mmCIF file of C-alpha atoms in Angstrom:
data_model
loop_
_atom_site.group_PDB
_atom_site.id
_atom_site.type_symbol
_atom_site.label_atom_id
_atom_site.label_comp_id
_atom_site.label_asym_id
_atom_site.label_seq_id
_atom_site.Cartn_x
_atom_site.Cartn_y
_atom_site.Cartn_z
ATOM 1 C CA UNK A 1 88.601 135.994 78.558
ATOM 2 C CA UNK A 2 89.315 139.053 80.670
ATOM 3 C CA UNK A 3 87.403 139.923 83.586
ATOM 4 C CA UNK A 4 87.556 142.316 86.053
ATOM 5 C CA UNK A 5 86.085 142.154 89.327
ATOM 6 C CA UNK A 6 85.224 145.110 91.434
ATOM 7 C CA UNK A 7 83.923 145.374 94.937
ATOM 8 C CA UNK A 8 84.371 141.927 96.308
ATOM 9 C CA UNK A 9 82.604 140.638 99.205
ATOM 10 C CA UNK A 10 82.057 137.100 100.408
ATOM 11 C CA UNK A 11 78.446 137.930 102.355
ATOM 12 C CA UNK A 12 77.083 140.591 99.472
ATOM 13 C CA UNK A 13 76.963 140.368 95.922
ATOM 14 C CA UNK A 14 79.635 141.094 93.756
ATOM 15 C CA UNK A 15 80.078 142.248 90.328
ATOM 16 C CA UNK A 16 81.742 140.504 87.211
ATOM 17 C CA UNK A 17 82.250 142.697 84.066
ATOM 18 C CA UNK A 18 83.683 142.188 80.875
ATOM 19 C CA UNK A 19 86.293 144.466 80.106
ATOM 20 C CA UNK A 20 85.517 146.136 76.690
ATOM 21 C CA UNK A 21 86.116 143.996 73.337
ATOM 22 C CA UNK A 22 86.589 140.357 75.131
ATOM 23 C CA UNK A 23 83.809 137.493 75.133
ATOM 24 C CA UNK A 24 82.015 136.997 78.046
ATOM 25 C CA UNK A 25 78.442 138.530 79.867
ATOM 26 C CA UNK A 26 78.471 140.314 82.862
ATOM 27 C CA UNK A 27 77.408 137.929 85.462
ATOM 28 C CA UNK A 28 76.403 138.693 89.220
ATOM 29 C CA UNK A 29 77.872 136.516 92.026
ATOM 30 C CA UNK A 30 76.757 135.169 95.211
ATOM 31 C CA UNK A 31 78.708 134.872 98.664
ATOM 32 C CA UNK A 32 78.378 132.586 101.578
ATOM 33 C CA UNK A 33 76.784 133.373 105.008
ATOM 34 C CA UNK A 34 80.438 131.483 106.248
ATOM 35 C CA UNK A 35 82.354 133.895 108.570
ATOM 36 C CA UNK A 36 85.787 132.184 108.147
ATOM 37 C CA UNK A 37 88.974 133.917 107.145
ATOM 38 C CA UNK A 38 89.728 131.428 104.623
ATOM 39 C CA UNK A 39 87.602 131.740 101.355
ATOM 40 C CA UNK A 40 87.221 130.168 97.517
ATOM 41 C CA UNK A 41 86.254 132.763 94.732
ATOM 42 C CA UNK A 42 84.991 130.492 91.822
ATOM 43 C CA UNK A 43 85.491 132.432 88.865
ATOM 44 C CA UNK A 44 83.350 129.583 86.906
ATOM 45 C CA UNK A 45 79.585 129.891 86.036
ATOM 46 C CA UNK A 46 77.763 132.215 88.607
ATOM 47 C CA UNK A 47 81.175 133.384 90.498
ATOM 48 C CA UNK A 48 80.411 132.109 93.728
ATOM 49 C CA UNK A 49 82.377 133.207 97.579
ATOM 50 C CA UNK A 50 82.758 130.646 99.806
ATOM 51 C CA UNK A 51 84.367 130.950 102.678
ATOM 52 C CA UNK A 52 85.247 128.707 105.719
ATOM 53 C CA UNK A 53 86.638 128.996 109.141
ATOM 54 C CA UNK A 54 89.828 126.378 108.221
ATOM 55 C CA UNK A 55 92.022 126.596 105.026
ATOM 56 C CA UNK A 56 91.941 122.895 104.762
ATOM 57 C CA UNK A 57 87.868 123.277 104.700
ATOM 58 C CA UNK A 58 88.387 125.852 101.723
ATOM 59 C CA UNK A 59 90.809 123.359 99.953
ATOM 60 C CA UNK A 60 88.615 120.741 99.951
ATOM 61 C CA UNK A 61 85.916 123.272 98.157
ATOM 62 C CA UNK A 62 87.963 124.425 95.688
ATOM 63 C CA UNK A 63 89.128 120.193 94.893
ATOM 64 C CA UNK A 64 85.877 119.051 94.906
ATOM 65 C CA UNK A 65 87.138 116.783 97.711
ATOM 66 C CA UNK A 66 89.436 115.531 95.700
ATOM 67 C CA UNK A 67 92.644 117.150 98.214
ATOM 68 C CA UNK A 68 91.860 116.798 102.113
ATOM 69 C CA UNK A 69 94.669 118.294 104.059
ATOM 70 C CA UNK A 70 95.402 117.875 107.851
ATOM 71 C CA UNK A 71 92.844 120.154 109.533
ATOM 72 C CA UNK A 72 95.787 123.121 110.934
ATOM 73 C CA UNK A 73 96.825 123.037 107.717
ATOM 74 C CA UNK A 74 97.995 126.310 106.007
ATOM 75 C CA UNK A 75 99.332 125.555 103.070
ATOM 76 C CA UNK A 76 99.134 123.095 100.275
ATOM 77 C CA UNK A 77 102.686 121.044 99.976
ATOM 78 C CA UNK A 78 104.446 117.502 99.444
ATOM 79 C CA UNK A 79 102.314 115.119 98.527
ATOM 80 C CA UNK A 80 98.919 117.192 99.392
ATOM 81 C CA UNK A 81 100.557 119.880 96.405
ATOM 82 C CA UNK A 82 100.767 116.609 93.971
ATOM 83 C CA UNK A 83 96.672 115.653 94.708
ATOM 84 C CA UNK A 84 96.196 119.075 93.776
ATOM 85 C CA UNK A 85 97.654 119.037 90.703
ATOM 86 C CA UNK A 86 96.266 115.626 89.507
ATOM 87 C CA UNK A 87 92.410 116.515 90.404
ATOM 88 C CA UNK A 88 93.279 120.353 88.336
ATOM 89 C CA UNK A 89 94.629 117.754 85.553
ATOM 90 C CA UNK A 90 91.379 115.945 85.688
ATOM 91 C CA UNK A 91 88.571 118.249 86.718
ATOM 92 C CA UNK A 92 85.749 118.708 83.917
ATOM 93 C CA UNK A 93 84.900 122.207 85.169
ATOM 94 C CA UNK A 94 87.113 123.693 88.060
ATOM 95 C CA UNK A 95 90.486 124.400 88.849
ATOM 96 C CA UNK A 96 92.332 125.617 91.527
ATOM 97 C CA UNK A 97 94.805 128.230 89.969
ATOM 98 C CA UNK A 98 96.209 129.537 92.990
ATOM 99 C CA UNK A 99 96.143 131.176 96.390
ATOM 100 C CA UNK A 100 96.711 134.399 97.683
ATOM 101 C CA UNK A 101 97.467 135.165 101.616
ATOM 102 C CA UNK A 102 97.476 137.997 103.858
ATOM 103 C CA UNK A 103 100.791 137.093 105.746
ATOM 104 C CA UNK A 104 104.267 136.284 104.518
ATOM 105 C CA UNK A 105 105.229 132.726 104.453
ATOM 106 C CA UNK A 106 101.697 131.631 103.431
ATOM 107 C CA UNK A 107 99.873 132.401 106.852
ATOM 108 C CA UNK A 108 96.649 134.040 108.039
ATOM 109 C CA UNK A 109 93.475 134.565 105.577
ATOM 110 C CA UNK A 110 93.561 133.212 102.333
ATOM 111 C CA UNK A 111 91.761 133.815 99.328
ATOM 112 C CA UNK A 112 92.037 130.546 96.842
ATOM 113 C CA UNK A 113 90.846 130.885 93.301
ATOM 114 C CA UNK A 114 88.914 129.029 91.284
ATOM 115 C CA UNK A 115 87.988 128.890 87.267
ATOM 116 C CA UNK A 116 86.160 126.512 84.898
ATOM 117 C CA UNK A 117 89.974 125.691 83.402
ATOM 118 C CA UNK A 118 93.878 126.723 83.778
ATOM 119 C CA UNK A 119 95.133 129.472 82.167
ATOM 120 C CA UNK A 120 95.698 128.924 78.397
ATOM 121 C CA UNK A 121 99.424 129.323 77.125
ATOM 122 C CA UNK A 122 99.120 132.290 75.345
ATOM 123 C CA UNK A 123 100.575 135.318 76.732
ATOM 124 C CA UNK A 124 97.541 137.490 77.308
ATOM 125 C CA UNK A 125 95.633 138.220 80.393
ATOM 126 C CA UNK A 126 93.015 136.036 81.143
ATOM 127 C CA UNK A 127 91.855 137.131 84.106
ATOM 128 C CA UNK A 128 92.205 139.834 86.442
ATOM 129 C CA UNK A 129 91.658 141.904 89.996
ATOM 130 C CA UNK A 130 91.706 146.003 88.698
ATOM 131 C CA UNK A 131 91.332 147.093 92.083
ATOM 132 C CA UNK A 132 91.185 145.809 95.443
ATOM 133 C CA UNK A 133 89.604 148.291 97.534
ATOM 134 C CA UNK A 134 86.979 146.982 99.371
ATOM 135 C CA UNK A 135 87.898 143.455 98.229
ATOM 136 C CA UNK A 136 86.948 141.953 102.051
ATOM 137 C CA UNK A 137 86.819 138.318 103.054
ATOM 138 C CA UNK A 138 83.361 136.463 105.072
ATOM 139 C CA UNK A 139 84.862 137.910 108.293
ATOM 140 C CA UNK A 140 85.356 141.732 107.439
ATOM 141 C CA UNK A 141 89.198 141.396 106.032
ATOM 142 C CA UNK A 142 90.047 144.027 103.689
ATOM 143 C CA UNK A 143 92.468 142.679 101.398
ATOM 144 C CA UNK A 144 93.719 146.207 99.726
ATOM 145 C CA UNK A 145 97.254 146.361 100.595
ATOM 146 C CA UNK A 146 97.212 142.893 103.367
ATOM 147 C CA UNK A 147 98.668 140.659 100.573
ATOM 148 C CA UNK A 148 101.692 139.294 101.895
ATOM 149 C CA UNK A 149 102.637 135.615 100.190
ATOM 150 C CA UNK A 150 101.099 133.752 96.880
ATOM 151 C CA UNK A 151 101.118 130.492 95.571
ATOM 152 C CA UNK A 152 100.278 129.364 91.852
ATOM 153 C CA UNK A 153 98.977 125.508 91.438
ATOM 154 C CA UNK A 154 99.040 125.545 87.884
ATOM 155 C CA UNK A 155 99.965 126.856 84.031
ATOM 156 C CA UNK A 156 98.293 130.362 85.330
ATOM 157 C CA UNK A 157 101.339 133.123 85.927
ATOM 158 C CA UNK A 158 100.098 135.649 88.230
ATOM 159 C CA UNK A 159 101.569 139.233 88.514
ATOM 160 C CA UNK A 160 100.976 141.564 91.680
ATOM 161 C CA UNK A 161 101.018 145.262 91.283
ATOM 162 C CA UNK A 162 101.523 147.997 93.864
ATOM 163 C CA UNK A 163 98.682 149.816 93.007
ATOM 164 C CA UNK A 164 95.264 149.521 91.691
ATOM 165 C CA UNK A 165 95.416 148.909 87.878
ATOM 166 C CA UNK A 166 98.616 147.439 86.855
ATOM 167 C CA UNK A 167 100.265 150.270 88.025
ATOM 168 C CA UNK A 168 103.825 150.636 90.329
ATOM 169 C CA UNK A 169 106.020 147.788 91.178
ATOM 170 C CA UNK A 170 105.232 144.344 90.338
ATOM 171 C CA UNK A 171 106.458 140.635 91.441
ATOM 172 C CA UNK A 172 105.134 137.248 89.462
ATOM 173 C CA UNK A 173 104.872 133.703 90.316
ATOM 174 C CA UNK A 174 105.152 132.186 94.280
ATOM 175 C CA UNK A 175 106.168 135.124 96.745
ATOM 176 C CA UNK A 176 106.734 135.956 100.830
ATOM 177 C CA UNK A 177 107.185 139.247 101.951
ATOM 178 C CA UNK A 178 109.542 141.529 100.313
ATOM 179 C CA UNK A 179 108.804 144.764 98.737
ATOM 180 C CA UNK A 180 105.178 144.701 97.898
ATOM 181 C CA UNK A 181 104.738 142.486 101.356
ATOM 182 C CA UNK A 182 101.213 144.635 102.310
ATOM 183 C CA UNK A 183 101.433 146.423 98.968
ATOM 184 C CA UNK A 184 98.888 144.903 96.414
ATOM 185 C CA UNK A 185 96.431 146.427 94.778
ATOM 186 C CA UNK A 186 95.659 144.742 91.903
ATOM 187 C CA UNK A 187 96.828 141.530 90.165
ATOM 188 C CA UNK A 188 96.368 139.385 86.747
ATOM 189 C CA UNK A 189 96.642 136.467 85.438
ATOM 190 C CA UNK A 190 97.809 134.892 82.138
#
């Protein structure tokens, strides 16, 4: 399914729309009153924000509980990265595909994202970001051009683009810094 989300924001509503030809209803989504910097955008059912003041408080969201990391955590790794894994392996309806930070070398806010399964193994698009103006986290973090590092957790191969829909330079997979460090403006997955 390909969906393309527009005008993110973890306290107000945001909108999911099906791109033209693919399954899927458009679907309205709801945010948290958190403030944190660290946030979980479920892509599963209603599309829900959630956002928390600790990244290990937004891991355990987007687990279930299933992966509790050390509370100044920043990053899931070692054995914490293997928990992950097993409870995407053996969740019925949501899995953590990957994370997305503001600074290079996986610091600062952190979007992780959520869907109802991995990606499937074909090589289309299953879901994507067309545009990330005004994309802005619980505390008033605009994420247009502040990615700086990415991590995937699973089968879902994620490509960053310079600018808003699939347009300009592009890097795929786990990234720090570099060329597009501050430079992303829209991204998909497949």
């Amino acid at each position: 399914m390909n969906v393309r989300l527009a005008g993110v924001t973890a306290v107000t509503a945001l909108a999911l729309i099906a791109l033209p030809g693919t399954a899927g209803t458009a679907q309205a989504a709801t945010g948290s009153a958190g403030h944190g910097g660290h946030c979980v955008l479920d892509l599963t059912g209603q599309a829900r924000v959630s956002c928390f003041d600790t990244f290990s408080g937004a891991i355990a969201h987007a687990t279930g509980g299933a992966v509790r990391l050390p509370a100044g955590a920043t990053q899931v790794e070692g054995r914490y990265l293997t928990q992950l894994r097993q409870a995407n392996a053996a969740a019925p309806s949501q899995v953590a595909i990957g994370t997305l930070y503001n600074d290079a070398g996986r610091r600062g806010h952190s979007w992780t994202i959520t869907r109802a399964s991995d990606c499937d193994t074909d090589p289309d698009v299953d879901w994507t970001y067309t545009n990330l103006s005004g994309v802005k986290d619980a505390s008033g973090f605009d994420w247009n051009d502040e990615i700086g590092s990415a991590v995937q957790y699973g089968q879902c191969e994620a490509v960053y683009y310079e600018h808003s829909s699939f347009r300009g330079a592009s890097v795929s997979g786990d990234w720090s810094g570099g060329a597009l460090d501050d430079e992303v403006s829209s991204i998909a997955w497949s």
